[in-house]
CSV table of C-alpha atoms in Angstrom, one decimal:
chain,number,residue,atom,x,y,z
A,26,MET,CA,56.3,87.3,113.3
A,27,CYS,CA,56.6,90.6,114.9
A,28,GLU,CA,60.0,89.8,116.4
A,29,LYS,CA,61.2,88.7,113.0
A,30,ASN,CA,59.9,92.1,111.4
A,31,PHE,CA,61.6,93.9,114.3
A,32,LYS,CA,64.8,92.3,113.5
A,33,ARG,CA,64.5,93.1,109.8
A,34,PHE,CA,63.7,96.8,110.7
A,35,THR,CA,66.7,96.9,113.1
A,36,ASN,CA,69.0,95.5,110.4
A,37,PHE,CA,67.7,98.1,108.0
A,38,VAL,CA,68.3,100.9,110.4
A,39,VAL,CA,71.8,99.7,111.2
A,40,LEU,CA,72.6,99.4,107.4
A,41,PHE,CA,71.1,102.8,106.7
A,42,VAL,CA,73.3,104.4,109.7
A,43,ILE,CA,76.4,102.8,108.2
A,44,PHE,CA,75.6,104.0,104.8
A,45,VAL,CA,75.1,107.6,106.0
A,46,LYS,CA,78.2,107.6,108.1
A,47,PHE,CA,80.5,106.4,105.4
A,48,VAL,CA,79.0,107.8,102.2
A,49,GLU,CA,80.8,111.1,101.5
A,50,GLY,CA,80.4,112.8,98.1
A,51,ASP,CA,81.1,110.6,95.2
A,52,ASN,CA,83.3,108.2,97.2
A,53,THR,CA,80.3,105.9,97.9
A,54,LYS,CA,81.9,102.7,96.6
A,55,PHE,CA,84.9,103.1,98.9
A,56,PHE,CA,82.9,104.0,102.0
A,57,THR,CA,79.7,102.0,101.7
A,58,LEU,CA,79.8,98.9,104.0
A,59,THR,CA,77.5,96.1,104.6
A,60,LEU,CA,76.6,95.2,108.2
A,61,GLU,CA,79.0,92.2,108.0
A,62,GLU,CA,81.8,94.5,106.8
A,63,LYS,CA,81.2,97.1,109.4
A,64,LEU,CA,81.5,94.3,112.1
A,65,LYS,CA,84.8,93.3,110.7
A,66,LEU,CA,86.0,96.8,110.7
A,67,ASP,CA,85.2,97.1,114.4
A,68,GLU,CA,87.0,93.8,115.1
A,69,PHE,CA,89.9,95.0,113.0
A,70,ARG,CA,90.2,98.3,114.8
A,71,ASP,CA,89.9,96.6,118.3
A,72,ARG,CA,92.8,94.1,117.4
A,73,ILE,CA,95.1,96.7,115.8
A,74,SER,CA,94.6,99.8,117.5
A,75,PRO,CA,97.0,99.3,120.5
A,76,ILE,CA,100.1,99.1,118.0
A,77,LEU,CA,99.1,102.0,115.7
A,78,GLN,CA,101.7,104.8,115.9
A,79,HIS,CA,99.6,107.9,114.8
A,80,ASP,CA,96.2,109.1,115.3
A,81,TYR,CA,95.3,109.3,111.6
A,82,MET,CA,96.1,105.4,111.5
A,83,LYS,CA,93.1,104.8,114.0
A,84,LYS,CA,90.7,106.5,111.8
A,85,GLU,CA,88.1,104.3,109.9
A,86,ILE,CA,89.0,106.0,106.6
A,87,TYR,CA,92.6,104.6,107.0
A,88,LEU,CA,91.6,101.1,108.4
A,89,ILE,CA,89.2,100.4,105.5
A,90,ARG,CA,92.1,100.6,103.0
A,91,PHE,CA,93.7,97.6,104.6
A,92,LEU,CA,90.4,95.6,104.8
A,93,ARG,CA,89.5,96.3,101.2
A,94,GLN,CA,93.0,95.3,100.1
A,95,THR,CA,92.4,91.9,101.7
A,96,ASN,CA,88.8,91.4,100.9
A,97,PHE,CA,87.8,92.0,104.6
A,98,ASP,CA,89.9,89.2,105.9
A,99,VAL,CA,90.5,90.7,109.3
A,100,HIS,CA,93.6,88.3,110.0
A,101,ALA,CA,95.2,89.2,106.6
A,102,ALA,CA,94.6,92.9,107.1
A,103,GLU,CA,96.2,92.6,110.5
A,104,ARG,CA,99.3,91.0,109.0
A,105,LEU,CA,99.5,93.6,106.3
A,106,MET,CA,99.2,96.4,108.9
A,107,GLU,CA,101.9,94.9,111.1
A,108,ASN,CA,104.3,94.5,108.1
A,109,MET,CA,103.6,98.0,107.1
A,110,LEU,CA,104.4,99.4,110.5
A,111,LYS,CA,107.6,97.3,110.7
A,112,TRP,CA,108.7,98.6,107.3
A,113,ARG,CA,107.9,102.2,108.3
A,114,GLU,CA,109.9,102.0,111.4
A,115,GLU,CA,112.9,100.2,109.9
A,116,ASN,CA,113.1,102.8,107.0
A,117,GLU,CA,112.2,105.8,109.1
A,118,ILE,CA,109.4,106.8,106.9
A,119,ASP,CA,108.0,109.4,109.1
A,120,LYS,CA,111.2,111.5,108.4
A,121,LEU,CA,110.6,111.4,104.7
A,122,LEU,CA,108.4,114.5,104.4
A,123,ASP,CA,111.4,116.5,105.6
A,124,GLU,CA,113.9,115.0,103.2
A,125,GLU,CA,114.8,116.6,100.0
A,126,PHE,CA,116.0,114.9,96.7
A,127,PRO,CA,117.5,117.5,94.6
A,128,GLU,CA,119.3,115.0,92.5
A,129,PHE,CA,116.0,113.4,91.4
A,130,ASP,CA,113.5,116.3,91.5
A,131,GLN,CA,114.2,117.7,88.0
A,132,GLU,CA,114.4,114.3,86.0
A,133,TYR,CA,112.1,112.0,88.0
A,134,ASN,CA,109.1,114.0,87.9
A,135,VAL,CA,105.5,113.3,89.0
A,136,TYR,CA,102.6,115.6,88.0
A,137,LEU,CA,99.1,116.6,89.3
A,138,GLU,CA,97.0,116.6,86.0
A,139,GLY,CA,93.6,117.4,87.7
A,140,CYS,CA,90.7,115.3,88.9
A,141,ASP,CA,88.5,112.6,87.6
A,142,PRO,CA,84.6,112.7,87.7
A,143,LEU,CA,84.6,110.9,91.1
A,144,ASN,CA,86.6,113.6,92.9
A,145,ARG,CA,89.9,111.9,92.7
A,146,PRO,CA,93.1,113.7,92.0
A,147,VAL,CA,94.9,112.3,88.8
A,148,LEU,CA,98.7,111.9,89.0
A,149,SER,CA,100.9,111.2,86.1
A,150,VAL,CA,104.3,109.6,86.3
A,151,PRO,CA,106.5,109.6,83.1
A,152,LEU,CA,108.1,106.4,84.4
A,153,GLY,CA,109.7,105.6,80.9
A,154,ASP,CA,111.4,108.9,81.0
A,155,TRP,CA,113.1,108.0,84.2
A,156,ASP,CA,116.7,107.0,83.6
A,157,ILE,CA,116.8,104.3,86.3
A,158,ARG,CA,119.9,102.5,84.9
A,159,ARG,CA,121.9,105.8,85.1
A,160,ALA,CA,120.9,106.3,88.8
A,161,ILE,CA,122.0,102.7,89.6
A,162,LEU,CA,125.3,103.2,87.8
A,163,ALA,CA,126.0,106.3,89.8
A,164,GLY,CA,125.4,104.3,93.1
A,165,LEU,CA,122.0,106.0,93.7
A,166,GLY,CA,119.7,103.0,93.4
A,167,ASN,CA,118.9,102.8,97.1
A,168,ARG,CA,118.5,106.6,97.2
A,169,LEU,CA,116.1,106.3,94.3
A,170,MET,CA,114.1,103.7,96.1
A,171,ARG,CA,113.7,106.2,99.0
A,172,TYR,CA,112.5,108.8,96.6
A,173,MET,CA,109.9,106.4,95.4
A,174,ASP,CA,108.8,106.1,99.0
A,175,LYS,CA,108.6,109.9,99.2
A,176,ILE,CA,106.3,110.0,96.1
A,177,TYR,CA,103.8,107.7,97.9
A,178,GLU,CA,104.2,109.3,101.3
A,179,ASP,CA,103.7,112.9,99.7
A,180,SER,CA,100.6,111.7,98.0
A,181,THR,CA,99.0,110.1,101.1
A,182,THR,CA,99.9,113.2,103.2
A,183,PHE,CA,98.2,115.4,100.5
A,184,LEU,CA,95.0,113.2,100.6
A,185,ARG,CA,95.0,113.1,104.4
A,186,ASN,CA,95.3,116.8,104.8
A,187,ALA,CA,92.7,117.4,102.3
A,188,ASN,CA,90.4,115.0,104.1
A,189,SER,CA,91.1,116.6,107.5
A,190,ALA,CA,90.0,119.9,106.1
A,191,GLY,CA,86.7,118.4,105.1
A,192,MET,CA,87.5,117.7,101.5
A,193,GLU,CA,86.1,114.3,100.4
A,194,ILE,CA,89.2,113.1,98.6
A,195,VAL,CA,90.5,109.8,99.7
A,196,GLN,CA,91.9,108.1,96.7
A,197,ALA,CA,93.8,109.0,93.5
A,198,THR,CA,94.0,108.0,89.9
A,199,ILE,CA,97.4,107.5,88.4
A,200,ILE,CA,98.8,107.5,84.8
A,201,MET,CA,102.1,105.5,84.3
A,202,ASP,CA,103.6,106.6,81.1
A,203,MET,CA,106.1,104.3,79.5
A,204,SER,CA,106.8,106.3,76.4
A,205,GLY,CA,110.6,106.5,77.0
A,206,PHE,CA,111.0,102.9,78.0
A,207,HIS,CA,113.8,101.0,76.2
A,208,ALA,CA,114.8,97.5,76.8
A,209,ILE,CA,118.6,98.2,77.0
A,210,THR,CA,118.3,101.1,79.5
A,211,HIS,CA,115.4,99.9,81.6
A,212,THR,CA,115.5,96.1,81.8
A,213,CYS,CA,118.8,95.4,83.7
A,214,PRO,CA,118.2,93.2,86.7
A,215,ARG,CA,118.6,96.0,89.2
A,216,CYS,CA,116.3,98.3,87.1
A,217,LEU,CA,113.6,95.7,87.1
A,218,GLN,CA,114.0,95.3,90.9
A,219,LEU,CA,113.3,99.1,91.4
A,220,TYR,CA,110.2,98.9,89.1
A,221,LEU,CA,108.9,95.9,91.0
A,222,TYR,CA,109.7,97.8,94.3
A,223,PHE,CA,107.7,100.8,93.1
A,224,LEU,CA,104.6,98.8,92.3
A,225,GLY,CA,105.0,96.4,95.3
A,226,ASN,CA,105.3,99.2,97.6
A,227,LEU,CA,101.9,100.6,96.5
A,228,GLN,CA,100.1,97.3,97.4
A,229,SER,CA,102.2,96.4,100.4
A,230,HIS,CA,102.5,99.8,102.3
A,231,TYR,CA,100.0,102.2,100.7
A,232,PRO,CA,96.9,100.0,100.1
A,233,GLY,CA,93.8,101.9,98.9
A,234,LEU,CA,95.8,104.9,97.7
A,235,ILE,CA,95.1,104.3,94.1
A,236,GLU,CA,91.6,103.5,92.8
A,237,LYS,CA,92.6,103.3,89.1
A,238,MET,CA,96.0,103.0,87.4
A,239,TYR,CA,96.5,103.4,83.7
A,240,PHE,CA,99.8,102.2,81.9
A,241,VAL,CA,100.1,104.1,78.5
A,242,ASN,CA,102.6,104.0,75.8
A,243,THR,CA,103.5,100.4,77.1
A,244,PRO,CA,105.9,98.4,74.9
A,245,GLU,CA,105.3,94.6,74.3
A,246,ILE,CA,108.1,93.8,76.6
A,247,ILE,CA,106.1,95.4,79.4
A,248,HIS,CA,103.1,93.2,78.8
A,249,VAL,CA,105.5,90.1,78.8
A,250,LEU,CA,107.1,91.2,82.1
A,251,TRP,CA,103.8,91.9,83.8
A,252,ASN,CA,102.4,88.4,82.9
A,253,LEU,CA,105.8,86.9,83.9
A,254,TYR,CA,105.7,88.5,87.4
A,255,GLU,CA,101.8,87.8,87.8
A,256,GLY,CA,102.5,86.1,91.1
A,257,VAL,CA,104.2,89.2,92.6
A,258,PHE,CA,101.2,91.4,92.2
A,259,THR,CA,98.1,91.0,94.3
A,260,PRO,CA,94.7,90.5,92.5
A,261,LYS,CA,93.6,93.9,93.8
A,262,LEU,CA,96.5,95.6,92.1
A,263,ARG,CA,95.9,93.7,88.8
A,264,GLU,CA,92.1,94.7,89.2
A,265,ILE,CA,92.8,98.4,89.2
A,266,THR,CA,95.4,98.4,86.4
A,267,THR,CA,94.6,98.9,82.7
A,268,MET,CA,97.3,98.6,80.3
A,269,PHE,CA,97.5,100.3,76.9
A,270,GLY,CA,100.0,99.8,74.0
A,271,ARG,CA,101.5,102.6,71.9
A,272,ASN,CA,98.3,103.4,70.0
A,273,LYS,CA,98.1,106.9,71.1
A,274,GLU,CA,94.6,107.6,69.7
A,275,GLN,CA,93.1,104.8,71.6
A,276,TRP,CA,94.4,105.3,75.0
A,277,GLN,CA,94.0,109.1,74.8
A,278,ALA,CA,90.4,108.7,73.8
A,279,ARG,CA,89.9,106.3,76.9
A,280,LEU,CA,91.4,108.8,79.2
A,281,ARG,CA,89.5,111.6,77.9
A,282,ASP,CA,86.3,109.7,78.3
A,283,GLU,CA,87.1,108.5,81.9
A,284,ILE,CA,88.9,111.5,83.2
A,285,GLY,CA,87.8,114.4,81.0
A,286,ALA,CA,89.9,116.5,78.6
A,287,ASP,CA,89.7,119.5,80.8
A,288,GLN,CA,91.5,117.6,83.6
A,289,LEU,CA,94.4,116.3,81.4
A,290,SER,CA,97.5,118.0,79.9
A,291,LYS,CA,98.0,117.9,76.2
A,292,ARG,CA,100.5,115.1,76.7
A,293,TYR,CA,97.6,112.8,77.5
A,294,GLY,CA,95.1,114.1,75.0
A,295,GLY,CA,93.6,116.8,77.3
A,296,ASP,CA,93.1,120.6,76.8
A,297,LYS,CA,95.4,121.8,79.6
A,298,PRO,CA,98.8,123.1,78.4
A,299,ASP,CA,100.6,121.4,81.1
A,300,ALA,CA,100.4,119.7,84.5
A,301,LEU,CA,101.5,120.8,87.9
A,302,GLU,CA,104.7,119.4,89.1
A,303,PHE,CA,104.5,117.6,92.5
A,304,TYR,CA,107.6,119.4,93.4
A,305,TYR,CA,105.7,122.7,93.8
A,306,ILE,CA,102.8,121.1,95.5
A,307,ARG,CA,105.3,119.8,98.1
A,308,LEU,CA,106.7,123.2,98.8
A,309,ALA,CA,103.2,124.7,98.9
A,310,GLY,CA,102.2,122.0,101.3
A,311,GLN,CA,105.0,123.2,103.8
A,312,LEU,CA,103.0,126.5,104.0
A,313,ILE,CA,99.4,125.3,103.3
A,314,SER,CA,99.0,121.9,105.1
A,315,THR,CA,96.7,122.1,108.2
A,316,PRO,CA,92.9,122.3,107.9
A,317,GLU,CA,92.9,125.9,109.1
A,318,GLN,CA,95.4,126.9,106.4
A,319,LEU,CA,93.4,125.1,103.7
A,320,GLN,CA,90.3,126.8,104.8
A,321,SER,CA,92.0,130.2,104.8
A,322,VAL,CA,92.8,130.0,101.1
A,323,ASN,CA,89.2,129.0,100.3
A,324,MET,CA,89.5,125.4,99.5
A,325,THR,CA,86.2,123.8,98.5
A,326,ASN,CA,85.0,120.3,98.6
A,327,VAL,CA,85.3,119.7,94.9
A,328,CYS,CA,88.6,118.2,93.8
A,329,SER,CA,88.9,120.0,90.4
A,330,LYS,CA,88.2,123.4,92.0
A,331,ASP,CA,90.6,122.7,94.7
A,332,VAL,CA,93.4,121.7,92.3
A,333,LYS,CA,92.9,124.9,90.4
A,334,ILE,CA,93.2,126.8,93.7
A,335,TYR,CA,96.6,125.0,94.2
A,336,GLU,CA,97.6,125.8,90.6
A,337,ASN,CA,96.9,129.5,91.0
A,338,LEU,CA,98.8,129.5,94.3
A,339,ILE,CA,101.8,127.9,92.6
A,340,ARG,CA,101.6,130.3,89.7
A,341,GLU,CA,101.9,133.3,92.2
A,342,VAL,CA,105.5,132.1,92.2
A,343,HIS,CA,107.3,133.9,89.4
A,344,HIS,CA,110.0,131.5,88.7
A,345,GLU,CA,111.9,131.0,85.4
A,346,PRO,CA,110.6,128.1,83.3
A,347,GLY,CA,112.3,124.9,84.3
A,348,SER,CA,114.1,126.6,87.2
A,349,ARG,CA,113.6,125.7,90.9
A,350,LYS,CA,116.0,128.2,92.5
A,351,GLY,CA,113.7,129.8,94.7
A,352,LYS,CA,114.4,133.4,95.6
A,353,ASN,CA,110.9,134.2,94.3
A,354,PHE,CA,109.3,131.2,95.9
A,355,GLU,CA,110.8,132.2,99.3
A,356,GLU,CA,109.3,135.7,98.8
A,357,TRP,CA,106.0,134.1,98.0
A,358,GLY,CA,106.3,131.8,101.0
A,359,CYS,CA,106.8,134.8,103.3
A,360,LYS,CA,103.7,136.5,101.7
A,361,ARG,CA,101.7,133.4,102.2
A,362,LYS,CA,102.7,132.9,105.7
A,363,GLN,CA,101.6,136.4,106.5
A,364,LYS,CA,98.2,135.7,105.0
A,365,VAL,CA,97.6,132.5,106.8
């Protein structure tokens, strides 16, 4: 009886230690592991570590993403990781952060809205406004696919740098806005291939990046295509996805309820005049990317406060509205470098 009670007590202590180790801020759901899951994490790390190419990939915060994507099937997570590493090598993904896409930056925008109540950055992608067909006809289809890769790579790098600096931000929420979507300009075979690539890339190469994904202003044809390609998307991707039609009042009310009006731009029913273009975050990240630099500009551990700091830093750049010609940004960059 004593031995049995001791075993129970030991299991409790182990579970408590696991809980304390992985629970950080409001990200408890993502980090909390049962004893069985912790053992699988250890097994996965031992099996996969010899082939991992970067130190950040060996961290538990990174490995958990692959296990959660596969419901803690170690062998499935291993295959997912191996395929991801092969894809990164074949496509030279490590070079993406240094690549520029001036032909896409102005029209194919991504925005940082704010943060949801669980300390996750909220990104918005006006996907329906992207003229994918025009890019394809111009011979830029493959180039656009690489730009899509960069969006995810920028996002994961932003989260990773934030986490390295002690900020408890590990996942993001994303709003896919389909308001400009038209069947004629967006459903050509090659267009659909790029849409599928954009979503497939998320589940195959960036697992765990997104905790929630909202499609808004979605026309009926998107619902039809979503069901038609059901087998293409993993159960995990479908689980995190919520689709709204074009009833603006309905989806704006839901976004305000789940994210907060103060963290959304007016386009999505919020109080903020506008969102911050990811383009400027990317430029700022070239100057403010290491933990030391983040700390030097007084980054906190609250997503909404830190996003505000980023917004204020960007607004120090006195650029003309809609212009990215960066004489002033270069001056700002020099100023920031002197400070950090």
